[in-house]
PDB file of C-alpha atoms and ligand atoms in Angstrom:
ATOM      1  CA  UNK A1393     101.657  89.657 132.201  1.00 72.00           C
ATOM      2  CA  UNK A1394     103.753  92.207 131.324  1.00 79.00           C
ATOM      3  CA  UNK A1395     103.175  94.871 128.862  1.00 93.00           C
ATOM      4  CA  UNK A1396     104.580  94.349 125.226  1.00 97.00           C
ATOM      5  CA  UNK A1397     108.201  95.283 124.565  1.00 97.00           C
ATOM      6  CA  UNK A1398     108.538  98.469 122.195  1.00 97.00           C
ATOM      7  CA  UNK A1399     110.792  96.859 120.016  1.00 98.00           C
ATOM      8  CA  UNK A1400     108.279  93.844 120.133  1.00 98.00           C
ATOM      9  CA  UNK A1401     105.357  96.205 119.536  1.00 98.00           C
ATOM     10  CA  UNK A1402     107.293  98.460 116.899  1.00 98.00           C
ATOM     11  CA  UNK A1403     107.755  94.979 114.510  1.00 98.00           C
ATOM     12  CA  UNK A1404     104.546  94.053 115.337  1.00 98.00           C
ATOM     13  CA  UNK A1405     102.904  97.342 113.583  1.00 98.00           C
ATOM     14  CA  UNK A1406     105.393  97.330 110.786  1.00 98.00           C
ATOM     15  CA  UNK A1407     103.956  93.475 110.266  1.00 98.00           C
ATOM     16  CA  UNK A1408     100.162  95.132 110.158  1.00 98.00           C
ATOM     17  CA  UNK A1409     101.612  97.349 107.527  1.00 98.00           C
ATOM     18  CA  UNK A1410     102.715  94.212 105.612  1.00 98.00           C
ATOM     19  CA  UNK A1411      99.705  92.111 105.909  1.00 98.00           C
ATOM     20  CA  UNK A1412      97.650  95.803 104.626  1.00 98.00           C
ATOM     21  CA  UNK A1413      99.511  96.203 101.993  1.00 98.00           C
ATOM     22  CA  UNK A1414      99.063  92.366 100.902  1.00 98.00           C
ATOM     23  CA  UNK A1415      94.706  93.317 100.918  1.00 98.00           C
ATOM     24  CA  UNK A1416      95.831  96.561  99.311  1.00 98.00           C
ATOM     25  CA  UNK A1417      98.295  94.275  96.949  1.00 98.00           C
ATOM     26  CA  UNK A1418      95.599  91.353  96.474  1.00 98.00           C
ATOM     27  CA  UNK A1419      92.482  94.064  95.747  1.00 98.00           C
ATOM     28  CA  UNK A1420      94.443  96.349  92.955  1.00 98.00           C
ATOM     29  CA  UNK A1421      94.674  92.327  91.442  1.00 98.00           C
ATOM     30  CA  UNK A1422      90.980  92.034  92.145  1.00 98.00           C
ATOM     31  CA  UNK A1423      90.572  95.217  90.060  1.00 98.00           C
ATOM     32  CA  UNK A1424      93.216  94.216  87.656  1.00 98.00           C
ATOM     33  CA  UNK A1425      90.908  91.038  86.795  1.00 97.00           C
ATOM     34  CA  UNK A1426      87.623  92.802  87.113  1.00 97.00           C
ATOM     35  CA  UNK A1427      89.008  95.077  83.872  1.00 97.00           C
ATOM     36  CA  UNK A1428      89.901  91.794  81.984  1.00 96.00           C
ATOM     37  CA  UNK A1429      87.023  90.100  82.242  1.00 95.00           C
ATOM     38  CA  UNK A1430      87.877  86.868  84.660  1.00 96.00           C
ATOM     39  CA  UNK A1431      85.262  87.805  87.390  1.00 96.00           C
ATOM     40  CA  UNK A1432      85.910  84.733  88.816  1.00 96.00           C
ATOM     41  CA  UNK A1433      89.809  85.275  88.947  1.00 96.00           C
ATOM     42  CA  UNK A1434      88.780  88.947  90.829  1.00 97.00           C
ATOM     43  CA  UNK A1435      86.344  87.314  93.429  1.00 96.00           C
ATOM     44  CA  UNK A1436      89.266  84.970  94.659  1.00 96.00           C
ATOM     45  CA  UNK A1437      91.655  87.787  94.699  1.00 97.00           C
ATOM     46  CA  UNK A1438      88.910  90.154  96.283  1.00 97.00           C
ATOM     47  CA  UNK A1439      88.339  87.353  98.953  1.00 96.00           C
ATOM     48  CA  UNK A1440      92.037  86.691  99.778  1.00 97.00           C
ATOM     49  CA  UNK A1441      92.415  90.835 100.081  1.00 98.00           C
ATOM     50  CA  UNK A1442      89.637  90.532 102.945  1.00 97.00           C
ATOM     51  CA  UNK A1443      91.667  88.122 104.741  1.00 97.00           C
ATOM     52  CA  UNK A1444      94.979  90.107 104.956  1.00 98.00           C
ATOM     53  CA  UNK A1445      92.732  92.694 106.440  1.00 98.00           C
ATOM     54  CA  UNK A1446      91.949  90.137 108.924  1.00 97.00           C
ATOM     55  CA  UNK A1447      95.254  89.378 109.366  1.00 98.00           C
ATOM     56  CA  UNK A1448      96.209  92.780 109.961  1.00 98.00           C
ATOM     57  CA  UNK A1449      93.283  94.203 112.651  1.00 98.00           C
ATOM     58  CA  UNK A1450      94.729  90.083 114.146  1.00 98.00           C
ATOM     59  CA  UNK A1451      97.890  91.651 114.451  1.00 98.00           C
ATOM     60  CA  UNK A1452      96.785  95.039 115.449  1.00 98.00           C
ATOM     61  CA  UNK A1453      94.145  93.847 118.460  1.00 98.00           C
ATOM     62  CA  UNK A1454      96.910  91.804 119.603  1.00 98.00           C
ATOM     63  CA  UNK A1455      99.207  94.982 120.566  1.00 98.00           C
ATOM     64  CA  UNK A1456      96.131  96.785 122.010  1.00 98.00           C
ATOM     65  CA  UNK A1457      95.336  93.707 124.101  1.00 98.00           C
ATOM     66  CA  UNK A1458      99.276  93.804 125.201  1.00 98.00           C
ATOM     67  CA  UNK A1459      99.051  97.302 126.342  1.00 97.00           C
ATOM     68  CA  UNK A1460     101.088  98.553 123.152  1.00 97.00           C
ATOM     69  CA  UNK A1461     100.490 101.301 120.901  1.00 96.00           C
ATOM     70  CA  UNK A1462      99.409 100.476 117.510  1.00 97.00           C
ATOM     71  CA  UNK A1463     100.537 102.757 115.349  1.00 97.00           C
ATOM     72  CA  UNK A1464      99.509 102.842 111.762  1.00 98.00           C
ATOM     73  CA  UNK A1465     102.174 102.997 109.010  1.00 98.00           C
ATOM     74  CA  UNK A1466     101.959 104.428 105.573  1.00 98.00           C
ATOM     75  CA  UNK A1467     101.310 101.756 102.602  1.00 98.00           C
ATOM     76  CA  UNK A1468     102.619 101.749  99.282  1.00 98.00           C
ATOM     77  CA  UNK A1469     100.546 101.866  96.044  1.00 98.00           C
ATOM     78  CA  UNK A1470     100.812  98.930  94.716  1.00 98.00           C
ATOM     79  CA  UNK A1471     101.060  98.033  90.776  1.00 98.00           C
ATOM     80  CA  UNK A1472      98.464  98.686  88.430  1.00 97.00           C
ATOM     81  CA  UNK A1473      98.737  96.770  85.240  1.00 96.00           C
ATOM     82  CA  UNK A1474      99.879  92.877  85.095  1.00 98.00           C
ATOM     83  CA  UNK A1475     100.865  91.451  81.565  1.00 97.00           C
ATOM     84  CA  UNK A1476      98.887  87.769  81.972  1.00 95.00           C
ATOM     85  CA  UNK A1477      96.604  86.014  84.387  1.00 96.00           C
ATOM     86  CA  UNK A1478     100.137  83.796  85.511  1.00 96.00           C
ATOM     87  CA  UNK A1479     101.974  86.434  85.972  1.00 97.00           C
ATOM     88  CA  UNK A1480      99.571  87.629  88.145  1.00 98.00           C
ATOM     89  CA  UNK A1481      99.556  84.804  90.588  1.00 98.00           C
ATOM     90  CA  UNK A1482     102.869  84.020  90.056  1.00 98.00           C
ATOM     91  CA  UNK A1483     103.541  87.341  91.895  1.00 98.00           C
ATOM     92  CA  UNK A1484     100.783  86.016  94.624  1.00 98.00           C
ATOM     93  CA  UNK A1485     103.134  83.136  94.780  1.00 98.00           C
ATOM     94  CA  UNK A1486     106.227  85.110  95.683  1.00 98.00           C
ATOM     95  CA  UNK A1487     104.836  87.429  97.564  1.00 98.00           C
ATOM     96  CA  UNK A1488     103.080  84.420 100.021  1.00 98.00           C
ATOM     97  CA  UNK A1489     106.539  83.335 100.706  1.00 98.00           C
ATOM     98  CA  UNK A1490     108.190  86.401 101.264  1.00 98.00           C
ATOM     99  CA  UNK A1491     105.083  87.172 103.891  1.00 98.00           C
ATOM    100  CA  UNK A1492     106.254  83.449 105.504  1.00 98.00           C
ATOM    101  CA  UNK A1493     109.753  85.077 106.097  1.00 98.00           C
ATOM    102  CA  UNK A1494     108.516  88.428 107.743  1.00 98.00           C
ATOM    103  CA  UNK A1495     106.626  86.134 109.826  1.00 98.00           C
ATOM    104  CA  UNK A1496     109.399  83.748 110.683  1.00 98.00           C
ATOM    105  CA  UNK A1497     111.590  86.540 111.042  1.00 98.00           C
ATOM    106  CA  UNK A1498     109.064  87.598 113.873  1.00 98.00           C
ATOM    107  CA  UNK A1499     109.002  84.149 115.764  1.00 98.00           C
ATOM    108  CA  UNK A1500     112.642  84.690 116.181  1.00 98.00           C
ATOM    109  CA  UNK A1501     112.456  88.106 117.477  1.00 98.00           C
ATOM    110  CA  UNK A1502     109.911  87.135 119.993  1.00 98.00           C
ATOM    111  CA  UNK A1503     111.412  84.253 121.182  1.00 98.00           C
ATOM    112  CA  UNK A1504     114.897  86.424 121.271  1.00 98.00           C
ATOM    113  CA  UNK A1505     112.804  89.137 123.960  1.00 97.00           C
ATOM    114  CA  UNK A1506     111.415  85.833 125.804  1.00 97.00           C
ATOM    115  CA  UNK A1507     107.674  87.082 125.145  1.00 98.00           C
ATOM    116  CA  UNK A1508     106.003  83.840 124.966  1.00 97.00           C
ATOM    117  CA  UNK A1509     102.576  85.640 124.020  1.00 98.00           C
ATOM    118  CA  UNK A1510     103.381  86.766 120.624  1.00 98.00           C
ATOM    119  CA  UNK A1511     105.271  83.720 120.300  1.00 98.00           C
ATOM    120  CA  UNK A1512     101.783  82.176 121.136  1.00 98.00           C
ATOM    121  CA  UNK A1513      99.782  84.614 118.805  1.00 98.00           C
ATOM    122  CA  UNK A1514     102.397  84.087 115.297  1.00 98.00           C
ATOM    123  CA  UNK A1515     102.000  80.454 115.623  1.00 98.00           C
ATOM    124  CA  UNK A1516      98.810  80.666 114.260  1.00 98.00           C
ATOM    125  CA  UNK A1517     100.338  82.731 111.348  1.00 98.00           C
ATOM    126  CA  UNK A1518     103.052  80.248 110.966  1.00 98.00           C
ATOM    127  CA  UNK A1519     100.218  77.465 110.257  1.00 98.00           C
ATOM    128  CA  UNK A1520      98.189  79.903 107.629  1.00 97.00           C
ATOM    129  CA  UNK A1521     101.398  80.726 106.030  1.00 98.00           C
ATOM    130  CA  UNK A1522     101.507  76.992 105.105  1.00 98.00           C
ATOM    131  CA  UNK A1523      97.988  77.287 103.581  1.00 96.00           C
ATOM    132  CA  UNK A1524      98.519  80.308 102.158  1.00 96.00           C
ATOM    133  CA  UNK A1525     101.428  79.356  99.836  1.00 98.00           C
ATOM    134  CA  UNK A1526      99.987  75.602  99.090  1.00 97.00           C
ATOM    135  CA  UNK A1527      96.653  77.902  98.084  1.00 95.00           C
ATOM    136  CA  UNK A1528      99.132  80.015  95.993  1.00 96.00           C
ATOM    137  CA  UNK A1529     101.259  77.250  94.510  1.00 97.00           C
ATOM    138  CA  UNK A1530      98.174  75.456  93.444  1.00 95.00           C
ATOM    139  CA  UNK A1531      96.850  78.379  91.498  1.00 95.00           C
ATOM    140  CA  UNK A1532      99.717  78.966  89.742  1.00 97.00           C
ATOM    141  CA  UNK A1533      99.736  75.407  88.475  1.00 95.00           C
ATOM    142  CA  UNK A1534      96.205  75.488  87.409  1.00 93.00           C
ATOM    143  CA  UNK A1535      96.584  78.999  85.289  1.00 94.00           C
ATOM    144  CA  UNK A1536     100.219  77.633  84.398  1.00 93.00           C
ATOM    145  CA  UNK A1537      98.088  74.226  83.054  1.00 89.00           C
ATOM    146  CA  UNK A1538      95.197  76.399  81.311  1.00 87.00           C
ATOM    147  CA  UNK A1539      97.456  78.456  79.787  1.00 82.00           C
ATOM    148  CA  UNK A1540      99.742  75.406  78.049  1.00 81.00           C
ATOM    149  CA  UNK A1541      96.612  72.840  77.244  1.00 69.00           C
ATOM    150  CA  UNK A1542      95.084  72.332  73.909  1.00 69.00           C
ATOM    151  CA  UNK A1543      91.738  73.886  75.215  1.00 68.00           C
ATOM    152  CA  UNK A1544      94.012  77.557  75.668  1.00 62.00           C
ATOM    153  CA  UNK A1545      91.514  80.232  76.548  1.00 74.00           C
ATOM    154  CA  UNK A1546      88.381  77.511  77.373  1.00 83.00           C
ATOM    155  CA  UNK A1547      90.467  76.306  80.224  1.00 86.00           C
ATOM    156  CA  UNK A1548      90.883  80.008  81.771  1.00 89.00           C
ATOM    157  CA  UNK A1549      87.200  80.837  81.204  1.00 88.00           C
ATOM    158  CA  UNK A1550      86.719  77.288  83.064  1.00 89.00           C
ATOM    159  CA  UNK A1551      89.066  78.028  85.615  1.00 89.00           C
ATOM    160  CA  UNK A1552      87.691  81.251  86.386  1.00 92.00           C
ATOM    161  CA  UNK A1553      84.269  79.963  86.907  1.00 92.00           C
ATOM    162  CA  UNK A1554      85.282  77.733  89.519  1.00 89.00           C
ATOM    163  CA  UNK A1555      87.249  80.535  91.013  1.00 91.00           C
ATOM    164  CA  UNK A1556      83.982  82.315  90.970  1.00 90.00           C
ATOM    165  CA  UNK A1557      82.475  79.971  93.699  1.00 88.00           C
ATOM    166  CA  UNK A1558      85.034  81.226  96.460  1.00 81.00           C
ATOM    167  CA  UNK A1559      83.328  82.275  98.989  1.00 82.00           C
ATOM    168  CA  UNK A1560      83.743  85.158 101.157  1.00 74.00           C
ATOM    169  CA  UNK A1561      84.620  84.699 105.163  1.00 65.00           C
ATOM    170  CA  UNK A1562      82.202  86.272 107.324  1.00 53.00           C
ATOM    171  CA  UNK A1563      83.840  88.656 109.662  1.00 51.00           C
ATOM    172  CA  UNK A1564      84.349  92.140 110.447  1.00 47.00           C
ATOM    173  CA  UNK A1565      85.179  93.365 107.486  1.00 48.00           C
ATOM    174  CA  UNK A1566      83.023  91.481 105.051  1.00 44.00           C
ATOM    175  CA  UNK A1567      81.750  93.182 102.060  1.00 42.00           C
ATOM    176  CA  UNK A1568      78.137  93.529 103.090  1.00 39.00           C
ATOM    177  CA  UNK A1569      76.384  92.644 100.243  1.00 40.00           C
TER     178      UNK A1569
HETATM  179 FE1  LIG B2396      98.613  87.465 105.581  1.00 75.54          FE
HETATM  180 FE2  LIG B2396      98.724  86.076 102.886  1.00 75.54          FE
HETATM  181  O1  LIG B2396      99.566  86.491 104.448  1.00 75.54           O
END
């Protein structure tokens, strides 16, 4: 096989930018719940930044394994300060699907070079987009639901039990402890 195209190889590493600065993104969230006292809301946020990283060193392994040069971009400080727990995932939300579009926007480019191996390789990021923003939409509906019931502030604290219990994925970059 043939080694990876630059151009290929060039969107490829801005893409492992992306998917860092979603765990960057997803952990200053983490720490934004963490200082508002919704543990639960920061382990599921803590949990989802671990898997961008994932997706990223996916990403980045893949143009090694091509014979490409991974080259590492610089990544953006993301916000600090979020005025509710919905707005909060609502910008999880919105930032799921504009990940789905960088990605789609990648299956066209690689099936506009003819490289059927990243073509290969995004599908499975096509599929965890899917996930990813049905994950995202349903969190948004429960905190949307908690925060217009009867039971107000009982329903977060109950929410953010449950969202508590996420557990993390074993892998390379797992927390350790
Ligand atoms: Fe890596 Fe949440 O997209």
């Amino acid at each position: 096989m043939a080694a990876i195209g630059e151009k290929m190889a060039r969107a490829l590493n801005e893409q492992v930018r992306a998917e860092l600065y979603s765990s960057y993104l997803y952990l200053a969230m983490s720490a934004h719940f963490s200082a508002t006292n919704l543990p639960g809301f920061a382990n599921w946020m803590r949990v989802q930044a671990q898997e961008e990283l994932m997706h990223g060193m996916k990403i980045y392994d893949f143009v090694i394994a091509r014979g490409g040069r991974a080259e590492l971009l610089a990544i953006e400080k993301p916000p600090f300060e979020w005025a509710s727990p919905l707005q909060v995932v609502e910008e999880v939300y919105s930032h799921e699907k504009k990940v789905t579009g960088l990605i789609h926007a990648l299956v066209d480019l690689a099936a506009g070079e003819k490289d059927h191996a990243t073509t290969n390789m995004l599908q499975w990021f096509v599929d965890e987009q899917v996930e990813e923003e049905a994950n995202a939409r349903e969190i948004v509906e429960k905190v949307r639901m908690a925060a217009s019931g009867d039971e107000g502030i009982g329903a977060l604290y109950i929410l953010d039990r449950d969202l508590g219990m996420r557990p993390a994925k074993l892998g390379p970059v797992a927390s350790g402890d």
